[in-house]
Amino acid sequence: EDHPGGSVIFTHAGDDCTDIFAAFHPISAIKDMERFEIGEVDETIIPTALFANKLKPEKQKEFEKAYRTLRAKIFAAGLFN
């Protein structure tokens, strides 16, 4: 099946997408994703591919905090009720 949001899912291929996923999906979507899990990200490796996220893991974690904040705002606004 195609992703309902289009090819945006490929912008973080190979990265830890936990926070990005959580920011844009209801909690009920997590169960549907279990069948797609293929492993865990090795945070000791910094990607080098053309479209890869080249942030060091600690910088990536700082960046992902913004997604957690956005998710909290979305829930507070009642958009995922």
Short mmCIF file of N, CA and C in Angstrom, two decimals:
data_model
loop_
_atom_site.label_atom_id
_atom_site.label_comp_id
_atom_site.label_asym_id
_atom_site.label_seq_id
_atom_site.Cartn_x
_atom_site.Cartn_y
_atom_site.Cartn_z
N GLU A 1 0.83 -1.19 0.00
CA GLU A 1 0.00 0.00 0.00
C GLU A 1 0.87 1.24 0.00
N ASP A 2 0.36 2.30 -0.59
CA ASP A 2 1.06 3.57 -0.57
C ASP A 2 0.79 4.30 0.73
N HIS A 3 1.74 5.12 1.13
CA HIS A 3 1.57 5.93 2.33
C HIS A 3 0.55 7.03 2.04
N PRO A 4 -0.45 7.20 2.88
CA PRO A 4 -1.49 8.21 2.64
C PRO A 4 -0.93 9.63 2.53
N GLY A 5 0.20 9.87 3.18
CA GLY A 5 0.80 11.20 3.13
C GLY A 5 1.79 11.39 1.99
N GLY A 6 1.87 10.40 1.12
CA GLY A 6 2.76 10.51 -0.04
C GLY A 6 4.19 10.08 0.27
N SER A 7 5.12 10.57 -0.52
CA SER A 7 6.51 10.14 -0.43
C SER A 7 7.27 10.79 0.72
N VAL A 8 6.61 11.57 1.54
CA VAL A 8 7.27 12.21 2.67
C VAL A 8 7.95 11.19 3.59
N ILE A 9 7.45 9.97 3.62
CA ILE A 9 8.04 8.95 4.48
C ILE A 9 9.49 8.66 4.11
N PHE A 10 9.89 8.94 2.89
CA PHE A 10 11.26 8.65 2.47
C PHE A 10 12.25 9.71 2.92
N THR A 11 11.77 10.84 3.41
CA THR A 11 12.69 11.89 3.86
C THR A 11 13.46 11.49 5.10
N HIS A 12 12.99 10.49 5.82
CA HIS A 12 13.69 10.05 7.04
C HIS A 12 14.02 8.57 7.00
N ALA A 13 14.06 7.99 5.81
CA ALA A 13 14.39 6.56 5.69
C ALA A 13 15.77 6.31 6.29
N GLY A 14 15.85 5.32 7.15
CA GLY A 14 17.11 4.97 7.80
C GLY A 14 17.36 5.72 9.10
N ASP A 15 16.51 6.68 9.40
CA ASP A 15 16.62 7.44 10.64
C ASP A 15 15.65 6.90 11.67
N ASP A 16 15.83 7.31 12.91
CA ASP A 16 14.85 7.02 13.95
C ASP A 16 13.69 7.98 13.72
N CYS A 17 12.57 7.47 13.32
CA CYS A 17 11.41 8.30 12.99
C CYS A 17 10.36 8.32 14.09
N THR A 18 10.73 7.89 15.28
CA THR A 18 9.77 7.78 16.37
C THR A 18 9.03 9.09 16.62
N ASP A 19 9.77 10.17 16.81
CA ASP A 19 9.13 11.45 17.12
C ASP A 19 8.40 12.03 15.93
N ILE A 20 8.95 11.88 14.76
CA ILE A 20 8.30 12.41 13.56
C ILE A 20 6.98 11.68 13.34
N PHE A 21 7.00 10.36 13.47
CA PHE A 21 5.78 9.58 13.34
C PHE A 21 4.75 10.02 14.37
N ALA A 22 5.19 10.15 15.62
CA ALA A 22 4.27 10.50 16.70
C ALA A 22 3.66 11.88 16.51
N ALA A 23 4.40 12.79 15.90
CA ALA A 23 3.89 14.14 15.73
C ALA A 23 2.74 14.22 14.73
N PHE A 24 2.69 13.29 13.80
CA PHE A 24 1.71 13.40 12.72
C PHE A 24 0.71 12.25 12.64
N HIS A 25 0.71 11.38 13.66
CA HIS A 25 -0.20 10.24 13.65
C HIS A 25 -0.87 10.08 15.00
N PRO A 26 -2.11 9.59 15.01
CA PRO A 26 -2.77 9.30 16.30
C PRO A 26 -2.14 8.06 16.92
N ILE A 27 -2.31 7.91 18.21
CA ILE A 27 -1.75 6.77 18.93
C ILE A 27 -2.23 5.45 18.31
N SER A 28 -3.44 5.42 17.81
CA SER A 28 -3.98 4.19 17.23
C SER A 28 -3.19 3.70 16.02
N ALA A 29 -2.45 4.57 15.37
CA ALA A 29 -1.67 4.18 14.19
C ALA A 29 -0.45 3.34 14.56
N ILE A 30 0.00 3.41 15.79
CA ILE A 30 1.19 2.66 16.20
C ILE A 30 0.99 1.17 16.02
N LYS A 31 -0.17 0.66 16.38
CA LYS A 31 -0.43 -0.77 16.25
C LYS A 31 -0.32 -1.21 14.79
N ASP A 32 -0.80 -0.39 13.88
CA ASP A 32 -0.73 -0.72 12.46
C ASP A 32 0.71 -0.78 11.96
N MET A 33 1.62 -0.09 12.62
CA MET A 33 3.00 -0.01 12.16
C MET A 33 3.86 -1.20 12.60
N GLU A 34 3.41 -1.97 13.56
CA GLU A 34 4.22 -3.07 14.09
C GLU A 34 4.67 -4.04 13.00
N ARG A 35 3.86 -4.27 12.00
CA ARG A 35 4.21 -5.22 10.95
C ARG A 35 5.30 -4.70 10.03
N PHE A 36 5.60 -3.40 10.09
CA PHE A 36 6.62 -2.81 9.23
C PHE A 36 7.98 -2.67 9.92
N GLU A 37 8.05 -2.96 11.20
CA GLU A 37 9.32 -2.80 11.93
C GLU A 37 10.36 -3.76 11.38
N ILE A 38 11.54 -3.21 11.08
CA ILE A 38 12.61 -4.05 10.54
C ILE A 38 13.85 -4.05 11.42
N GLY A 39 13.90 -3.21 12.44
CA GLY A 39 15.05 -3.18 13.32
C GLY A 39 15.18 -1.86 14.04
N GLU A 40 16.34 -1.67 14.64
CA GLU A 40 16.61 -0.43 15.36
C GLU A 40 17.76 0.31 14.69
N VAL A 41 17.78 1.62 14.84
CA VAL A 41 18.81 2.45 14.23
C VAL A 41 20.08 2.39 15.08
N ASP A 42 21.22 2.20 14.42
CA ASP A 42 22.52 2.23 15.09
C ASP A 42 22.97 3.68 15.16
N GLU A 43 22.83 4.30 16.32
CA GLU A 43 23.11 5.72 16.46
C GLU A 43 24.60 6.05 16.45
N THR A 44 25.46 5.05 16.37
CA THR A 44 26.90 5.32 16.29
C THR A 44 27.33 5.61 14.86
N ILE A 45 26.44 5.35 13.90
CA ILE A 45 26.76 5.58 12.49
C ILE A 45 26.08 6.85 12.01
N ILE A 46 26.85 7.76 11.43
CA ILE A 46 26.28 8.99 10.87
C ILE A 46 26.11 8.77 9.37
N PRO A 47 24.89 8.84 8.86
CA PRO A 47 24.63 8.57 7.44
C PRO A 47 25.37 9.54 6.52
N THR A 48 25.71 9.07 5.32
CA THR A 48 26.42 9.91 4.36
C THR A 48 25.72 9.98 3.00
N ALA A 49 24.64 9.24 2.82
CA ALA A 49 23.95 9.22 1.53
C ALA A 49 23.43 10.62 1.18
N LEU A 50 23.13 10.82 -0.08
CA LEU A 50 22.73 12.13 -0.59
C LEU A 50 21.62 12.80 0.23
N PHE A 51 20.56 12.07 0.53
CA PHE A 51 19.42 12.66 1.24
C PHE A 51 19.39 12.27 2.71
N ALA A 52 20.47 11.70 3.21
CA ALA A 52 20.51 11.23 4.60
C ALA A 52 20.58 12.39 5.57
N ASN A 53 20.03 12.16 6.75
CA ASN A 53 20.15 13.12 7.84
C ASN A 53 21.58 13.02 8.35
N LYS A 54 22.32 14.08 8.22
CA LYS A 54 23.73 14.04 8.58
C LYS A 54 24.03 14.65 9.95
N LEU A 55 22.96 14.88 10.73
CA LEU A 55 23.16 15.40 12.08
C LEU A 55 23.75 14.32 12.97
N LYS A 56 24.64 14.70 13.84
CA LYS A 56 25.16 13.75 14.81
C LYS A 56 24.02 13.37 15.75
N PRO A 57 24.05 12.15 16.30
CA PRO A 57 22.91 11.69 17.12
C PRO A 57 22.48 12.66 18.21
N GLU A 58 23.40 13.30 18.91
CA GLU A 58 22.97 14.22 19.97
C GLU A 58 22.26 15.44 19.40
N LYS A 59 22.69 15.91 18.23
CA LYS A 59 22.00 17.04 17.59
C LYS A 59 20.64 16.61 17.07
N GLN A 60 20.55 15.38 16.57
CA GLN A 60 19.27 14.86 16.10
C GLN A 60 18.28 14.78 17.24
N LYS A 61 18.73 14.32 18.39
CA LYS A 61 17.84 14.23 19.55
C LYS A 61 17.31 15.61 19.94
N GLU A 62 18.16 16.61 19.89
CA GLU A 62 17.72 17.98 20.20
C GLU A 62 16.65 18.42 19.19
N PHE A 63 16.89 18.12 17.93
CA PHE A 63 15.95 18.49 16.87
C PHE A 63 14.60 17.80 17.08
N GLU A 64 14.63 16.53 17.48
CA GLU A 64 13.40 15.77 17.65
C GLU A 64 12.55 16.25 18.81
N LYS A 65 13.14 16.96 19.74
CA LYS A 65 12.36 17.51 20.85
C LYS A 65 11.26 18.44 20.33
N ALA A 66 11.52 19.10 19.21
CA ALA A 66 10.52 19.98 18.62
C ALA A 66 9.29 19.20 18.18
N TYR A 67 9.49 17.98 17.69
CA TYR A 67 8.35 17.15 17.31
C TYR A 67 7.52 16.75 18.53
N ARG A 68 8.19 16.50 19.64
CA ARG A 68 7.45 16.15 20.86
C ARG A 68 6.60 17.34 21.31
N THR A 69 7.16 18.52 21.20
CA THR A 69 6.43 19.73 21.56
C THR A 69 5.23 19.92 20.64
N LEU A 70 5.45 19.72 19.34
CA LEU A 70 4.36 19.85 18.38
C LEU A 70 3.26 18.84 18.67
N ARG A 71 3.63 17.61 18.96
CA ARG A 71 2.63 16.58 19.27
C ARG A 71 1.80 16.97 20.48
N ALA A 72 2.45 17.49 21.50
CA ALA A 72 1.72 17.91 22.71
C ALA A 72 0.72 19.02 22.36
N LYS A 73 1.12 19.94 21.50
CA LYS A 73 0.21 21.02 21.09
C LYS A 73 -0.96 20.50 20.28
N ILE A 74 -0.70 19.51 19.41
CA ILE A 74 -1.76 18.94 18.61
C ILE A 74 -2.80 18.25 19.49
N PHE A 75 -2.33 17.50 20.48
CA PHE A 75 -3.25 16.84 21.41
C PHE A 75 -4.01 17.87 22.24
N ALA A 76 -3.30 18.90 22.71
CA ALA A 76 -3.94 19.93 23.52
C ALA A 76 -5.04 20.65 22.75
N ALA A 77 -4.84 20.76 21.43
CA ALA A 77 -5.84 21.42 20.58
C ALA A 77 -7.00 20.50 20.24
N GLY A 78 -6.90 19.23 20.66
CA GLY A 78 -7.97 18.28 20.41
C GLY A 78 -8.02 17.72 19.01
N LEU A 79 -6.92 17.84 18.27
CA LEU A 79 -6.92 17.40 16.87
C LEU A 79 -6.83 15.88 16.71
N PHE A 80 -6.40 15.18 17.75
CA PHE A 80 -6.29 13.73 17.67
C PHE A 80 -7.29 13.03 18.59
N ASN A 81 -8.37 13.71 18.92
CA ASN A 81 -9.39 13.11 19.79
C ASN A 81 -10.39 12.32 18.98
#
